[in-house]
Each structure stands twice: as C-alpha cells, then as structure tokens.
Coordinates of C-alpha atoms in Angstrom, one line a residue:
X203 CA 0.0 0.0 0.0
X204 CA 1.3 3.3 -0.9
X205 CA 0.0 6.3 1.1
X206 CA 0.3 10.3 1.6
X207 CA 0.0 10.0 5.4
X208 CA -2.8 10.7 8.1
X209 CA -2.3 14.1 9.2
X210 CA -1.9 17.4 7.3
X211 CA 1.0 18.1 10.3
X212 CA 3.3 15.6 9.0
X213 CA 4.2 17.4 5.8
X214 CA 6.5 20.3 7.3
X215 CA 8.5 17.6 9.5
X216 CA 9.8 16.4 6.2
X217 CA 10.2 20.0 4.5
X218 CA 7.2 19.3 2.4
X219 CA 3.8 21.4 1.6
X220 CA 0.5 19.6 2.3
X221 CA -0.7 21.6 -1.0
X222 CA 1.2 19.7 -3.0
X223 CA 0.7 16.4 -1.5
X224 CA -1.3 14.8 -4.7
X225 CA 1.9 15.8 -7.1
X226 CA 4.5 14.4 -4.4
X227 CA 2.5 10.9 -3.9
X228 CA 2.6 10.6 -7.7
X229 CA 5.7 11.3 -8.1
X230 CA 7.4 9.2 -5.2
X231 CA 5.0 6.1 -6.6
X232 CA 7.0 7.2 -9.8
X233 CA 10.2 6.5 -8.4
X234 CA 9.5 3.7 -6.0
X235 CA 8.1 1.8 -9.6
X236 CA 11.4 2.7 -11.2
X237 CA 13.2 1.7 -8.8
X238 CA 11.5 -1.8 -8.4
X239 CA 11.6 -2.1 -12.4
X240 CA 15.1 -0.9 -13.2
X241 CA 18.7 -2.5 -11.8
X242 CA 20.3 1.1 -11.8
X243 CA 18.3 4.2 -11.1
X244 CA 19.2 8.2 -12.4
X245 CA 16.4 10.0 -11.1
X246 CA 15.5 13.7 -11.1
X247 CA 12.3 15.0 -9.4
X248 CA 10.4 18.2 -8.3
X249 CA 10.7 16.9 -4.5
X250 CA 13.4 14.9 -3.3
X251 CA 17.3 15.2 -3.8
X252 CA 18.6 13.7 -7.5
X253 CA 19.6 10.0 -8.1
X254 CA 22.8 9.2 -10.3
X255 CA 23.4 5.5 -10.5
X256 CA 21.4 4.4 -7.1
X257 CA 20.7 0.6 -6.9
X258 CA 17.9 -0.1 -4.2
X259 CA 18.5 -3.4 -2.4
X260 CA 16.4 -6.1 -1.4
X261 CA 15.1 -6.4 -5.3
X262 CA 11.7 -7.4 -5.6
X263 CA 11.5 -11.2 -5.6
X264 CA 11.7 -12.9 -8.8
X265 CA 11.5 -9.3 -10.5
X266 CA 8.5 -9.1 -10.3
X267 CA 6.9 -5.8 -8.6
X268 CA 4.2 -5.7 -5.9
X269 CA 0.8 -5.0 -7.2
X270 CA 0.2 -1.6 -5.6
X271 CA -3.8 -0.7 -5.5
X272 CA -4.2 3.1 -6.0

C-alpha cells in the first residue's frame, strides 16, 4: 500500500507542503516503480534530492513488482 500519510502536520517535518501532497504521492510512486523495475536508477524529481546510478536493495522477488492498488 502506498500512502500520503494521516495528518496534514506531517508534511513540514519532512520539509514538504501539504498543498502539494497529490503531485509528491505521484511522483514518489513514480520513483519507488522505477526503482523496483530498473537495476540502476538516475532520477531527477520536483521533491526529493537527485539519483545518479542508485541501486535499491532487497530487489523485488523474482523481479517481479508488488501490485500496488491506488
């Protein structure tokens, strides 16, 4: 399950703005789907801090991604 949080508060701990919640969601699903899809990662994003040749480890079993309902 992918989510945006419970609270509106949570947003400014991280440095982010709760108006813009929607856009960040979409875009970290982005990311978390490339990152399950692709060995090596380059990544550059509206919200978060670049990616140059980032390998995320464990790898989804048998390469295959989680279903992620949305």
């Amino acid at each position: 399950m992918l989510g945006r949080g419970n609270t509106g508060p949570v947003y400014p701990w991280f440095g982010q703005d709760i108006r813009q919640g929607i856009p960040l969601a979409i875009e970290n699903y982005a990311l978390l789907n490339q990152l399950w899809r692709q060995e090596t990662v380059d990544w550059k994003g509206r919200f978060r801090t670049p990616l140059q040749g980032f390998t995320s480890t464990p790898r989804p079993l048998d390469d295959v991604p989680p279903f992620v309902w949305h």
